[in-house]
Each structure stands twice: as structure tokens, then as C-alpha cells.
mmCIF file with all atom_site columns, C-alpha atoms in Angstrom:
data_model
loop_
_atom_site.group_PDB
_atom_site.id
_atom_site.type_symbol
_atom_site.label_atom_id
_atom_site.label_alt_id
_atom_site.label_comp_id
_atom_site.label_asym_id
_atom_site.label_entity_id
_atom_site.label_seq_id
_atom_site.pdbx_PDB_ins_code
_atom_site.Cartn_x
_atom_site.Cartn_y
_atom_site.Cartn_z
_atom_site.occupancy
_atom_site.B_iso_or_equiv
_atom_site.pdbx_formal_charge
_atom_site.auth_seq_id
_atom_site.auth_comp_id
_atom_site.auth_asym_id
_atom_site.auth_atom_id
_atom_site.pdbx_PDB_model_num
ATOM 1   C CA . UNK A 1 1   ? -19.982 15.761  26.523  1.00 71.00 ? 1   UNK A CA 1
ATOM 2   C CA . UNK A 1 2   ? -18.703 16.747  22.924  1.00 84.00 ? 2   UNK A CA 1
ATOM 3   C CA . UNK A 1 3   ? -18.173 14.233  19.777  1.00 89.00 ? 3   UNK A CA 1
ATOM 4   C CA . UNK A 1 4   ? -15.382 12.893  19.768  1.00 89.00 ? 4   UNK A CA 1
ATOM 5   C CA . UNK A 1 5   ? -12.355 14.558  17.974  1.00 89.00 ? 5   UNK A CA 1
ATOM 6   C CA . UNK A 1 6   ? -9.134  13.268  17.230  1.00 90.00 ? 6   UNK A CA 1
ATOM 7   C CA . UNK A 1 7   ? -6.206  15.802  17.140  1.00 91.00 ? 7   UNK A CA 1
ATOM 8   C CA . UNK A 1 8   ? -4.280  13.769  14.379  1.00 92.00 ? 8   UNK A CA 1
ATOM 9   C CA . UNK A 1 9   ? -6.717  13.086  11.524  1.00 93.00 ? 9   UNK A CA 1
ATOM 10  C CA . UNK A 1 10  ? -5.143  15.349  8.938   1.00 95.00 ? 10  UNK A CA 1
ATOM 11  C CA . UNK A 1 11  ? -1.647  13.900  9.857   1.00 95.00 ? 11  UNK A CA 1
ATOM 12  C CA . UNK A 1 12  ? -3.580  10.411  9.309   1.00 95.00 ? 12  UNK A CA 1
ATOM 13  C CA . UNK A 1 13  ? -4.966  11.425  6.272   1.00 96.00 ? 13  UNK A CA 1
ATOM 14  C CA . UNK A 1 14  ? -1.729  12.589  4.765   1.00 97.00 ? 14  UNK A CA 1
ATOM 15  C CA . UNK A 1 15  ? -0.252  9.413   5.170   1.00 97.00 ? 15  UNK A CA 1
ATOM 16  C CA . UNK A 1 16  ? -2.376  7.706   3.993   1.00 97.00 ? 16  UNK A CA 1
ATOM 17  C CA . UNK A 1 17  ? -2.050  9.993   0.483   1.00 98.00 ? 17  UNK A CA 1
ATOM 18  C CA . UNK A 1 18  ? 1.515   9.402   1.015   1.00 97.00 ? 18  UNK A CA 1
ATOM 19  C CA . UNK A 1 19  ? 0.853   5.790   1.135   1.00 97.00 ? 19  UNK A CA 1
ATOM 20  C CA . UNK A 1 20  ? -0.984  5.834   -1.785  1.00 98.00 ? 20  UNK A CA 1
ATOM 21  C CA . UNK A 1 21  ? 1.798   7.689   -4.077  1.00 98.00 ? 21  UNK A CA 1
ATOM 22  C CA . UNK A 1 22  ? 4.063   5.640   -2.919  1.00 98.00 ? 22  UNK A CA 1
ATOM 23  C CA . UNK A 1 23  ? 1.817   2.494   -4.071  1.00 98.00 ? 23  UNK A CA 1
ATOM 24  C CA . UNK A 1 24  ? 1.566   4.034   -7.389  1.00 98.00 ? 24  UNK A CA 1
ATOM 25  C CA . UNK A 1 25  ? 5.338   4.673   -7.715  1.00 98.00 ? 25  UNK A CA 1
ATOM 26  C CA . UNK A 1 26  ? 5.790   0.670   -6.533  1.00 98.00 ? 26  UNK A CA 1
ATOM 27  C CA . UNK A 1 27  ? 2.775   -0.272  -9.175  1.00 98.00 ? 27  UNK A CA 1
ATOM 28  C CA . UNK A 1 28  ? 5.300   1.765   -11.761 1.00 98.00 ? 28  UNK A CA 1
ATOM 29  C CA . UNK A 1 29  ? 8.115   0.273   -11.177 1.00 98.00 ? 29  UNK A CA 1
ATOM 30  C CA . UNK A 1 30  ? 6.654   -3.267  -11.003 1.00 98.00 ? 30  UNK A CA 1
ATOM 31  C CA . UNK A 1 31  ? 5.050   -2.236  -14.244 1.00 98.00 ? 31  UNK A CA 1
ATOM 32  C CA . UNK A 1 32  ? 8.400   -1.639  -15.706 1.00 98.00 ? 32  UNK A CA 1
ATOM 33  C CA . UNK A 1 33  ? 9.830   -4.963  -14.520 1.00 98.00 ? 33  UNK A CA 1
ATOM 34  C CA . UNK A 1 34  ? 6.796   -6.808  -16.487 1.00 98.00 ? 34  UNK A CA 1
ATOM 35  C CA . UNK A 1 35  ? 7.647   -4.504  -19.851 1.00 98.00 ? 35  UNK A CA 1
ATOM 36  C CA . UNK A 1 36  ? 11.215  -5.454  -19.466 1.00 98.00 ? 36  UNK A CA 1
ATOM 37  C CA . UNK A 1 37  ? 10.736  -8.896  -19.177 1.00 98.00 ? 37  UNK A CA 1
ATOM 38  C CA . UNK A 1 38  ? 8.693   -9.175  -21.970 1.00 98.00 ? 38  UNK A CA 1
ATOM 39  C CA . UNK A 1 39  ? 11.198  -7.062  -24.450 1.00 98.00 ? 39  UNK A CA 1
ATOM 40  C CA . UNK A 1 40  ? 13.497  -10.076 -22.957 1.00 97.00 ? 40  UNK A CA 1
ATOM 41  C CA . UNK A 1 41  ? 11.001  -12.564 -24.261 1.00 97.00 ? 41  UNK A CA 1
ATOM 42  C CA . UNK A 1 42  ? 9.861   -11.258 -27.498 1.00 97.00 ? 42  UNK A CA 1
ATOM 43  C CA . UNK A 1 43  ? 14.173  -10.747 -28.556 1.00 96.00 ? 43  UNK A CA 1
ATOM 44  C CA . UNK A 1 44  ? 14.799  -14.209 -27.147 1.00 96.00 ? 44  UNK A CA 1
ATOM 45  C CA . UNK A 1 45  ? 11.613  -15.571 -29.394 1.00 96.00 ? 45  UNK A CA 1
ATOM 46  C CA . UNK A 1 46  ? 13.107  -13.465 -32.310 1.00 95.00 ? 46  UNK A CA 1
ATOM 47  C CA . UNK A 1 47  ? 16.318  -15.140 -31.842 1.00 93.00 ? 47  UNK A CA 1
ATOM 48  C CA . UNK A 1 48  ? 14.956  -18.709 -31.619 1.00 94.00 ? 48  UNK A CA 1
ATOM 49  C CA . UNK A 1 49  ? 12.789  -17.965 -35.027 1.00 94.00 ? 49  UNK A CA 1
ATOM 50  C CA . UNK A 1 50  ? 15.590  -16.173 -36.764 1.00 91.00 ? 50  UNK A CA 1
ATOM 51  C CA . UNK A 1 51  ? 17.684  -20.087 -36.301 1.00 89.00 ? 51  UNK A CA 1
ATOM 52  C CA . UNK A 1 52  ? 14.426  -22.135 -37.025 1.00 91.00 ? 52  UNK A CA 1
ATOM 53  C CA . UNK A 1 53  ? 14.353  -20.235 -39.996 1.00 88.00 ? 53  UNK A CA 1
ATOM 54  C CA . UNK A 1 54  ? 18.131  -20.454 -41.814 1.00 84.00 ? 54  UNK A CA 1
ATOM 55  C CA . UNK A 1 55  ? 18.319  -24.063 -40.022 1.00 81.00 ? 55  UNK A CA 1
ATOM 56  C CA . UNK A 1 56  ? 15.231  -25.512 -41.597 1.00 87.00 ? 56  UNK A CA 1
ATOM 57  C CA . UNK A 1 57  ? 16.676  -24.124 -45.183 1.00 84.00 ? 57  UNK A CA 1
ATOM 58  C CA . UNK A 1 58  ? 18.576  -27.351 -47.246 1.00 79.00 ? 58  UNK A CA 1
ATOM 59  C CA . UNK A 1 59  ? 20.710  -24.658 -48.602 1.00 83.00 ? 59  UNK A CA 1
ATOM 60  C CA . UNK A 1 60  ? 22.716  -22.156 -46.910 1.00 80.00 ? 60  UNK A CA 1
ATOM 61  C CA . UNK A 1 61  ? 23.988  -19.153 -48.647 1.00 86.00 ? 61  UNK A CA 1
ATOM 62  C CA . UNK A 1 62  ? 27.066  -17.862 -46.207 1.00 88.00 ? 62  UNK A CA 1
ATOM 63  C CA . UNK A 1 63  ? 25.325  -14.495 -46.245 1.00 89.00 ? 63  UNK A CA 1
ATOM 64  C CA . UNK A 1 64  ? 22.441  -15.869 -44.376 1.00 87.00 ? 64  UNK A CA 1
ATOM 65  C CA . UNK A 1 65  ? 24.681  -17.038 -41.888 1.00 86.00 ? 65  UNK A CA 1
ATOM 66  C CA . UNK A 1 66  ? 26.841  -14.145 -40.936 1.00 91.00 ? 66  UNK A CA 1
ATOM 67  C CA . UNK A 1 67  ? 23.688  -12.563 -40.853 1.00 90.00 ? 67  UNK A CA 1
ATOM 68  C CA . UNK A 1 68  ? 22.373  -15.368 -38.557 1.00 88.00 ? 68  UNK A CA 1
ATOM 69  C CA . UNK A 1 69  ? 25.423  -14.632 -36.461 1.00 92.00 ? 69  UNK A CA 1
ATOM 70  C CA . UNK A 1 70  ? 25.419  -11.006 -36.043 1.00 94.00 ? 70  UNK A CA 1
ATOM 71  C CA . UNK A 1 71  ? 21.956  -11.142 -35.274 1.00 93.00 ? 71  UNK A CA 1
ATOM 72  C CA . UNK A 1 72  ? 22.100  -13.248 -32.670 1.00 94.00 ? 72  UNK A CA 1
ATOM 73  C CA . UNK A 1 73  ? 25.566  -10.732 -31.372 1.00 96.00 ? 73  UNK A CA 1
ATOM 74  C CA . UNK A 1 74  ? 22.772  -8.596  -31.197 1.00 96.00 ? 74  UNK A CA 1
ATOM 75  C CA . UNK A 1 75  ? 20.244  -10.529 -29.327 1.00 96.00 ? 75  UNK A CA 1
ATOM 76  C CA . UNK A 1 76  ? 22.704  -11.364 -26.485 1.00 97.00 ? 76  UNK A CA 1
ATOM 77  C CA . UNK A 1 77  ? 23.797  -7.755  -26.195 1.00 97.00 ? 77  UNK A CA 1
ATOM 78  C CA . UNK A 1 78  ? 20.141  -6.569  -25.759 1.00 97.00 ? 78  UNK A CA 1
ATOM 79  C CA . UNK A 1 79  ? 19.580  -9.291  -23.613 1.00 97.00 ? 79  UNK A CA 1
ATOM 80  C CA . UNK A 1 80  ? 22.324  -8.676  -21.466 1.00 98.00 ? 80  UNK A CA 1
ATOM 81  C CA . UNK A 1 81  ? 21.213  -4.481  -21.812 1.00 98.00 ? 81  UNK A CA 1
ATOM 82  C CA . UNK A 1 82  ? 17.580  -5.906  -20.220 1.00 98.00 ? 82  UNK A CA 1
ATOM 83  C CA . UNK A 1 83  ? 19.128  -7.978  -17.636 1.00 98.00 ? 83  UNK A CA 1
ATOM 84  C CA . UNK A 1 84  ? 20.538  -5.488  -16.384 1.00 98.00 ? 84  UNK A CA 1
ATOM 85  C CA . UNK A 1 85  ? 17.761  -2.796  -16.695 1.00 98.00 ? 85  UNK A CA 1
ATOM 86  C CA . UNK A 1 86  ? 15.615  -5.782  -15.002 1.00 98.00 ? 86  UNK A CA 1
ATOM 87  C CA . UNK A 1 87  ? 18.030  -6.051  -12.009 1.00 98.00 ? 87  UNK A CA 1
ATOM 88  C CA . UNK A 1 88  ? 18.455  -2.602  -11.703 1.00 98.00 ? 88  UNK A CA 1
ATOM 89  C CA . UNK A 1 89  ? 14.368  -2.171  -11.797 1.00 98.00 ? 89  UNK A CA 1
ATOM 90  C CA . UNK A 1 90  ? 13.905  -5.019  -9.209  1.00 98.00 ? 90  UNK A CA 1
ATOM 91  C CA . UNK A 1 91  ? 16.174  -2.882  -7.012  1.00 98.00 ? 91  UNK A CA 1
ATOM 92  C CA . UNK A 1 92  ? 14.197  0.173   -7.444  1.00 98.00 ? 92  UNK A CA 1
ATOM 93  C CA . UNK A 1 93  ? 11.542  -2.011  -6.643  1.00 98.00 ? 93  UNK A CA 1
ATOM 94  C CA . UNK A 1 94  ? 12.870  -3.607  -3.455  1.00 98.00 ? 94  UNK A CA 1
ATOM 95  C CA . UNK A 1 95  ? 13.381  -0.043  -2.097  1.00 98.00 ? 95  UNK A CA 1
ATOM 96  C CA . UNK A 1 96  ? 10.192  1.378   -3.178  1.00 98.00 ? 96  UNK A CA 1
ATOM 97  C CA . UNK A 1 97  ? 8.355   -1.561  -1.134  1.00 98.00 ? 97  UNK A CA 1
ATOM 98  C CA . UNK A 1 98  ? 10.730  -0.548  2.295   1.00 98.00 ? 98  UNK A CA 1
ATOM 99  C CA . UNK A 1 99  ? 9.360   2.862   2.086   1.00 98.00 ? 99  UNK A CA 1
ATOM 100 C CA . UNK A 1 100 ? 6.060   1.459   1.437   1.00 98.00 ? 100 UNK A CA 1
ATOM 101 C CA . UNK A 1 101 ? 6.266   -0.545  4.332   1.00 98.00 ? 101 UNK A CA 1
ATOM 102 C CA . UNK A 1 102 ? 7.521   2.606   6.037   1.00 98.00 ? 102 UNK A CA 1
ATOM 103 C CA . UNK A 1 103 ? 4.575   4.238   5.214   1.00 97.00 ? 103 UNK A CA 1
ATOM 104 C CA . UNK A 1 104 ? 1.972   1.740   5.744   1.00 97.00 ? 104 UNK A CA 1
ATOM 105 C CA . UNK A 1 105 ? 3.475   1.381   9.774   1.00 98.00 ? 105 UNK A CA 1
ATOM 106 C CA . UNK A 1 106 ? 3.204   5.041   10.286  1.00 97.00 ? 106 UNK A CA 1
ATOM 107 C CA . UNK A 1 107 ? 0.000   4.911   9.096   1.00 97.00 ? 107 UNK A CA 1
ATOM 108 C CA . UNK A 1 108 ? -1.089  2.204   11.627  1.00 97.00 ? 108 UNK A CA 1
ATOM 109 C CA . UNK A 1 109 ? 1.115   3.716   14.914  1.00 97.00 ? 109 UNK A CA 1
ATOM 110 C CA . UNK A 1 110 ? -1.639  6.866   14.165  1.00 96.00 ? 110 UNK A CA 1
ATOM 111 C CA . UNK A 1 111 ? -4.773  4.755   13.955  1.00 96.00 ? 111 UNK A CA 1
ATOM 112 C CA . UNK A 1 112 ? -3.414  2.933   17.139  1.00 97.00 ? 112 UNK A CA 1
ATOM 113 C CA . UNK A 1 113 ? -2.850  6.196   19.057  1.00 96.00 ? 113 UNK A CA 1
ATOM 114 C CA . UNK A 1 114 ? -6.465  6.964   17.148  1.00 94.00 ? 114 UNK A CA 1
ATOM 115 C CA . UNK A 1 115 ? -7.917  3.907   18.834  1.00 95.00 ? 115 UNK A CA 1
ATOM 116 C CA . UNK A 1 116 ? -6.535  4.250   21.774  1.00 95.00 ? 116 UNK A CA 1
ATOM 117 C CA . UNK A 1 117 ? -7.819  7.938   22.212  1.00 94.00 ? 117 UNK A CA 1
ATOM 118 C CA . UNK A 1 118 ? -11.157 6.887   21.081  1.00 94.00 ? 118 UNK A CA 1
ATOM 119 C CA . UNK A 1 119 ? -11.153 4.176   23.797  1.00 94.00 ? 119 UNK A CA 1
ATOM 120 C CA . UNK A 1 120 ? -10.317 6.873   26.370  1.00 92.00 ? 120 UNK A CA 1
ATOM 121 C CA . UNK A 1 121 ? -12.966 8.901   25.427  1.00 92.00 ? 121 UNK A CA 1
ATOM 122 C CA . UNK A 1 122 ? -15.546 5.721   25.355  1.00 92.00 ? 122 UNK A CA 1
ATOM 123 C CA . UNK A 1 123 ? -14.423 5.252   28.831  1.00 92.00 ? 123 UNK A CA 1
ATOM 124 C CA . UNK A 1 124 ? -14.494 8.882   30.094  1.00 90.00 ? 124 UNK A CA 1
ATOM 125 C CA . UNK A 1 125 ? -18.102 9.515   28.114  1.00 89.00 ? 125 UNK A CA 1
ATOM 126 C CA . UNK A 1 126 ? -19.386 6.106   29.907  1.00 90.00 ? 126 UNK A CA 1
ATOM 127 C CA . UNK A 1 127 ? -18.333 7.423   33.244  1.00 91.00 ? 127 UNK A CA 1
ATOM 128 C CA . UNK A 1 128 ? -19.999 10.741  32.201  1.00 88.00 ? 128 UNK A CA 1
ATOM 129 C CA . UNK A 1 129 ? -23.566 8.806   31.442  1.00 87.00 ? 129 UNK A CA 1
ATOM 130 C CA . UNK A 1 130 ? -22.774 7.069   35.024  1.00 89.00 ? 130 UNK A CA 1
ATOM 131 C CA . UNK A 1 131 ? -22.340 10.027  36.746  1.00 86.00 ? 131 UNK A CA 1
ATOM 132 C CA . UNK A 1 132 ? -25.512 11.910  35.100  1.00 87.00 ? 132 UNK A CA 1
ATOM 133 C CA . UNK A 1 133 ? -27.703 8.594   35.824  1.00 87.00 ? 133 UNK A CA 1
ATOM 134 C CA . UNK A 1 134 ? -26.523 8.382   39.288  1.00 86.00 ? 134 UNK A CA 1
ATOM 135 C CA . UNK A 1 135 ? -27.067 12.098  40.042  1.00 84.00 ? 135 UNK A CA 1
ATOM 136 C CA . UNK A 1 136 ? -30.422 11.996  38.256  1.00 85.00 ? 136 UNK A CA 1
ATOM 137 C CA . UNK A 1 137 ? -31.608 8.585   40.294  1.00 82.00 ? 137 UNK A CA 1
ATOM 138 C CA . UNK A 1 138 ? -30.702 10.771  43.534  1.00 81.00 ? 138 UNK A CA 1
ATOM 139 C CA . UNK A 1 139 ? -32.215 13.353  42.236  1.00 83.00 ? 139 UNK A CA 1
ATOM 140 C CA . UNK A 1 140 ? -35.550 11.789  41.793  1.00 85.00 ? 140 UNK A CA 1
ATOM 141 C CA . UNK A 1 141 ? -34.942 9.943   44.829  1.00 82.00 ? 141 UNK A CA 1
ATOM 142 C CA . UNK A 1 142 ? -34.833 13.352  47.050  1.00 81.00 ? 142 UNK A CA 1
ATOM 143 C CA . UNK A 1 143 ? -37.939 14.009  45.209  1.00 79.00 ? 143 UNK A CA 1
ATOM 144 C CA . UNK A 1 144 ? -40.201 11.189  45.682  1.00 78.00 ? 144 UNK A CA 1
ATOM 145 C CA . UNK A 1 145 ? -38.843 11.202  49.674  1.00 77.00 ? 145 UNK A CA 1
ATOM 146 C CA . UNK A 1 146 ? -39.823 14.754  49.966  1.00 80.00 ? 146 UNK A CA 1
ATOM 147 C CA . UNK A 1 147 ? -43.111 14.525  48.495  1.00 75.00 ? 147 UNK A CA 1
ATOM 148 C CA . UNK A 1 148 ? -43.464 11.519  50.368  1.00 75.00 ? 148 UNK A CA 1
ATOM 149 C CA . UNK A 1 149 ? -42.473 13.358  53.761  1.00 75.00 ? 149 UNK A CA 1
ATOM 150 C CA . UNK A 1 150 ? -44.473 16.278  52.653  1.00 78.00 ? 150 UNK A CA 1
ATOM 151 C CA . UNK A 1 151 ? -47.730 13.980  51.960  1.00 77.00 ? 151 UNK A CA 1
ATOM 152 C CA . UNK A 1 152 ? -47.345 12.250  55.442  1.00 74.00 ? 152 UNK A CA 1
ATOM 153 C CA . UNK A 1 153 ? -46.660 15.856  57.348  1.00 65.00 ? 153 UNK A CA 1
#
């Protein structure tokens, strides 16, 4: 009987590739997420030093506080820039993981059907060895009777 040989390997293997690009474009994305949230912390720290540092002064010049005040304009409007990139990023993200999930299921209906074949051909090669053991015990059954009848004639 020959090897077995499954019809739908390269199908199985391009999935899983697929798979795997589409990991990498999740592992980007969630990459992104962690480099936005970190801009978000490093402006917020800014911010929160910026305050320590004219509030901590005895004497305020009204310069330092108008600066004080458009800086921190501009810390909220960055912050509210990242939010946004953030939520929009998780979204990407949420997405990318459906089609991973996608992916990952296709992959495992083929190595079912995969498993499933290779269990029919177990079965069918068993039967096979059955069938070739049986007609080989008859065989040398027929043998050792006609020797036997030949011996005694």
C-alpha cells in the first residue's frame, strides 16, 4: 500500500503562512498601541514636571506662567491627538485579531479533514496487513496440509 499522502498540504501550508502574516500585522499594530501609550505617558510626565517646576518657584514671573499655560494647551491637545490615535489603533487591532482568528480556524478545519483522512487510511492500511496475514496464514496452511497429504500418500 503507498505512504500516505494528503491532497491538501500546500493549501495547509499556505495558511498557515497566512496565519503567520497576519500575526505579524497583529504584533504591529499591538506594537503601535504600546508606542502610543507611552508618547501619552512621557507628555503627561512632561506636563506634571513642567507644574512641579514653576510651582515649587517662591517667585513667579507672569511669563513663566502663560508659558505654564500654553504648555499645558499643548499637552491636552496631544493627549487628546494620542487618544484618539490609541482608540483608533485598538480598533485596527480588534479587527486584525477576527481575521486572525479567521485564519487560525481554517487552519484547524484542514488539519481535521487531515486527521481524519489519515485515520481512514490507518484503517484501510490495517485492513490491508489483515487481509495479507490472513491470505498468507492460508497460504501456508494449504502448504503444510499438502505436504502433509503428500508425506502420508
Amino acid at each position: 500500500m503507498k505512504s500516505f499522502q494528503f491532497p491538501l498540504e500546500r493549501v495547509l501550508d499556505l495558511r498557515r503562512k497566512q496565519a503567520q502574516i497576519e500575526e505579524l500585522k497583529l504584533e504591529t499594530i499591538l506594537q503601535e498601541c504600546l508606542r502610543i501609550r507611552r508618547e501619552s505617558e512621557r507628555i503627561a510626565e512632561q506636563a506634571r514636571a513642567a507644574a512641579k517646576q514653576v510651582l515649587e518657584k517662591l517667585v513667579l514671573e507672569p511669563i513663566e506662567l502663560e508659558s505654564l499655560y500654553h504648555f499645558r494647551g499643548w499637552t491636552q491637545t496631544q493627549m487628546l491627538i494620542l487618544e484618539n490615535q490609541l482608540r483608533e489603533a485598538e480598533g485596527r487591532a480588534a479587527q486584525q485579531r477576527l481575521i486572525l482568528n479567521d485564519a487560525r480556524r481554517n487552519i484547524r478545519l484542514i488539519e481535521k479533514l487531515r486527521e481524519r483522512r489519515l485515520s481512514e487510511w490507518d484503517a484501510a492500511f490495517q485492513k490491508d496487513l489483515e487481509e495479507q496475514a490472513s491470505e498468507s496464514h492460508l497460504s501456508r496452511w494449504n502448504r503444510e496440509r499438502n505436504f502433509a497429504a503428500k508425506k502420508s500418500a
